[in-house]
Amino acid sequence: MASSISELSEQARRGPRPDLRRSPAQLLAFGFGSGLSPRAPGTAGTVAAVPLYLLLAQLGLPGYSIALVLLTGLGVLVCHRASRELGVHDHPGIVWDEFVGYWITLWAMPVHWTWMLVGFVLFRLFDIAKPWPISYLDRRVSGGAGIMLDDIVAGVFACACLHLLQGWLS
């Protein structure tokens, strides 16, 4: 009985199970399934963003910037839709915001594993620690924009740190 109670509390914490096969919004919002990781779905989502970053980086800075704006707008829509379909405001498995936040972190940076790794660590630190104004936005803004906004700001903070570090090293 105790194990079934702990399973129920874990399910309640994680939210309802999405159906990625039936909902394109959930498929994208859950990062093509990476958000279904039983441990640290946000970190798993950020890891899953790496191969797509390498593809996006091939577009050059103007193309990357345009794609980033479009993918951010898409993220607001799919996160809102997936949340409504599941009946949960910010399901822990929704990780499209992690994708976009990580891509923002690496905006205008050289495509190199060291910058990708440092950017990964910085983004995860800002996303987990949620310093002001990230924590404020996370509590106050709802819907798809609310899901995305705290990770967008965490990505901007991490991006600024990366650019400062790059300038300091050069």
Short mmCIF file of C-alpha atoms in Angstrom, two decimals:
data_model
loop_
_atom_site.label_atom_id
_atom_site.label_comp_id
_atom_site.label_asym_id
_atom_site.label_seq_id
_atom_site.Cartn_x
_atom_site.Cartn_y
_atom_site.Cartn_z
CA MET A 1 0.00 0.00 0.00
CA ALA A 2 2.82 2.43 0.86
CA SER A 3 4.42 2.00 -2.55
CA SER A 4 1.13 2.73 -4.32
CA ILE A 5 0.68 5.90 -2.23
CA SER A 6 4.19 7.07 -3.13
CA GLU A 7 3.50 6.28 -6.79
CA LEU A 8 0.31 8.35 -6.65
CA SER A 9 2.08 11.30 -5.01
CA GLU A 10 4.84 11.11 -7.64
CA GLN A 11 2.23 11.10 -10.40
CA ALA A 12 0.47 14.09 -8.82
CA ARG A 13 3.78 15.97 -8.62
CA ARG A 14 4.66 15.21 -12.23
CA GLY A 15 1.17 15.86 -13.54
CA PRO A 16 -0.89 13.82 -15.97
CA ARG A 17 0.94 11.69 -18.52
CA PRO A 18 1.03 13.40 -21.92
CA ASP A 19 0.14 11.65 -25.15
CA LEU A 20 2.87 12.72 -27.56
CA ARG A 21 1.49 10.60 -30.40
CA ARG A 22 -1.88 12.35 -30.46
CA SER A 23 -0.87 15.94 -29.84
CA PRO A 24 1.73 17.82 -31.89
CA ALA A 25 1.68 20.56 -29.22
CA GLN A 26 2.61 18.06 -26.52
CA LEU A 27 5.26 16.46 -28.74
CA LEU A 28 7.01 19.82 -29.15
CA ALA A 29 6.33 21.10 -25.62
CA PHE A 30 7.79 17.91 -24.17
CA GLY A 31 10.91 18.29 -26.32
CA PHE A 32 10.22 15.26 -28.54
CA GLY A 33 9.96 13.15 -25.38
CA SER A 34 13.00 14.45 -23.50
CA GLY A 35 10.73 16.05 -20.90
CA LEU A 36 9.45 12.60 -19.94
CA SER A 37 12.72 11.88 -18.15
CA PRO A 38 11.88 10.64 -14.63
CA ARG A 39 14.74 12.67 -13.13
CA ALA A 40 15.62 16.29 -14.00
CA PRO A 41 13.41 16.71 -17.07
CA GLY A 42 14.62 20.32 -17.49
CA THR A 43 18.22 19.19 -17.71
CA ALA A 44 17.23 16.40 -20.11
CA GLY A 45 15.42 18.99 -22.23
CA THR A 46 18.48 21.23 -22.30
CA VAL A 47 20.64 18.27 -23.38
CA ALA A 48 18.11 17.48 -26.13
CA ALA A 49 18.41 21.09 -27.35
CA VAL A 50 22.10 20.64 -28.21
CA PRO A 51 21.73 18.79 -31.56
CA LEU A 52 19.08 21.25 -32.71
CA TYR A 53 21.38 24.12 -31.69
CA LEU A 54 24.08 22.67 -33.95
CA LEU A 55 21.60 22.65 -36.84
CA LEU A 56 20.37 26.17 -36.12
CA ALA A 57 23.92 27.49 -35.87
CA GLN A 58 24.43 26.53 -39.52
CA LEU A 59 22.01 29.33 -40.48
CA GLY A 60 24.48 32.08 -39.58
CA LEU A 61 23.67 34.84 -37.12
CA PRO A 62 20.82 36.51 -39.08
CA GLY A 63 19.11 33.18 -39.81
CA TYR A 64 19.72 31.96 -36.26
CA SER A 65 18.21 35.15 -34.85
CA ILE A 66 15.10 34.91 -37.02
CA ALA A 67 14.68 31.22 -36.22
CA LEU A 68 15.07 32.00 -32.51
CA VAL A 69 12.27 34.58 -32.62
CA LEU A 70 10.00 32.20 -34.54
CA LEU A 71 10.76 29.23 -32.28
CA THR A 72 10.11 31.38 -29.21
CA GLY A 73 6.70 32.38 -30.58
CA LEU A 74 5.99 28.75 -31.44
CA GLY A 75 6.99 27.83 -27.89
CA VAL A 76 4.47 30.22 -26.36
CA LEU A 77 1.73 28.62 -28.46
CA VAL A 78 2.66 24.96 -27.91
CA CYS A 79 3.34 25.38 -24.18
CA HIS A 80 -0.03 27.09 -23.76
CA ARG A 81 -1.81 24.43 -25.79
CA ALA A 82 -0.10 21.50 -24.06
CA SER A 83 -0.88 22.99 -20.64
CA ARG A 84 -4.54 23.37 -21.55
CA GLU A 85 -4.73 19.83 -22.92
CA LEU A 86 -3.20 18.43 -19.72
CA GLY A 87 -5.06 20.75 -17.36
CA VAL A 88 -1.80 21.74 -15.62
CA HIS A 89 -0.29 25.24 -15.81
CA ASP A 90 3.39 24.33 -16.01
CA HIS A 91 3.80 20.56 -16.23
CA PRO A 92 7.38 19.66 -15.18
CA GLY A 93 7.85 17.75 -18.43
CA ILE A 94 7.27 20.80 -20.64
CA VAL A 95 10.80 21.58 -21.79
CA TRP A 96 10.44 23.62 -24.98
CA ASP A 97 11.22 26.62 -22.77
CA GLU A 98 14.54 24.93 -21.89
CA PHE A 99 15.31 24.50 -25.59
CA VAL A 100 14.70 28.18 -26.33
CA GLY A 101 16.48 29.38 -23.18
CA TYR A 102 19.58 27.39 -24.10
CA TRP A 103 19.49 28.64 -27.68
CA ILE A 104 19.26 32.22 -26.39
CA THR A 105 22.26 31.52 -24.14
CA LEU A 106 24.39 30.64 -27.16
CA TRP A 107 23.22 33.53 -29.36
CA ALA A 108 26.17 35.08 -31.27
CA MET A 109 28.69 32.77 -29.60
CA PRO A 110 31.25 30.71 -31.53
CA VAL A 111 30.07 27.15 -32.12
CA HIS A 112 32.53 25.31 -29.93
CA TRP A 113 32.06 22.64 -27.28
CA THR A 114 33.59 24.79 -24.53
CA TRP A 115 31.10 27.64 -25.05
CA MET A 116 28.27 25.11 -25.34
CA LEU A 117 29.29 23.48 -22.04
CA VAL A 118 29.82 26.74 -20.14
CA GLY A 119 26.55 28.05 -21.60
CA PHE A 120 24.78 24.87 -20.51
CA VAL A 121 26.03 25.25 -16.92
CA LEU A 122 25.21 28.97 -16.76
CA PHE A 123 21.74 28.51 -18.19
CA ARG A 124 20.91 25.64 -15.83
CA LEU A 125 22.20 27.66 -12.85
CA PHE A 126 20.04 30.68 -13.71
CA ASP A 127 17.05 28.48 -14.52
CA ILE A 128 17.27 26.51 -11.27
CA ALA A 129 18.27 29.36 -8.91
CA LYS A 130 15.76 31.77 -10.46
CA PRO A 131 17.27 35.06 -9.22
CA TRP A 132 15.15 38.21 -9.48
CA PRO A 133 13.48 39.02 -11.91
CA ILE A 134 13.26 35.40 -13.07
CA SER A 135 11.52 34.27 -9.88
CA TYR A 136 9.12 37.23 -10.05
CA LEU A 137 8.17 36.48 -13.65
CA ASP A 138 7.82 32.77 -12.91
CA ARG A 139 5.23 33.53 -10.22
CA ARG A 140 3.35 36.37 -11.96
CA VAL A 141 3.02 35.51 -15.65
CA SER A 142 0.72 32.69 -16.66
CA GLY A 143 -0.08 30.76 -19.82
CA GLY A 144 2.39 29.83 -22.52
CA ALA A 145 4.15 33.19 -22.15
CA GLY A 146 4.64 32.52 -18.44
CA ILE A 147 6.11 29.09 -19.09
CA MET A 148 8.54 30.53 -21.62
CA LEU A 149 9.41 33.88 -20.03
CA ASP A 150 11.45 32.75 -17.03
CA ASP A 151 13.65 30.57 -19.27
CA ILE A 152 13.98 33.36 -21.83
CA VAL A 153 15.30 35.69 -19.10
CA ALA A 154 17.56 32.94 -17.72
CA GLY A 155 18.92 32.52 -21.26
CA VAL A 156 19.50 36.27 -21.62
CA PHE A 157 21.37 36.36 -18.28
CA ALA A 158 23.49 33.34 -19.27
CA CYS A 159 24.14 34.86 -22.73
CA ALA A 160 25.30 38.13 -21.15
CA CYS A 161 27.65 36.19 -18.86
CA LEU A 162 29.06 34.23 -21.80
CA HIS A 163 29.69 37.39 -23.81
CA LEU A 164 31.35 39.07 -20.80
CA LEU A 165 33.53 35.99 -20.30
CA GLN A 166 34.41 35.90 -24.00
CA GLY A 167 35.39 39.59 -23.91
CA TRP A 168 37.43 39.08 -20.76
CA LEU A 169 39.29 36.12 -22.31
CA SER A 170 40.10 37.90 -25.57
#
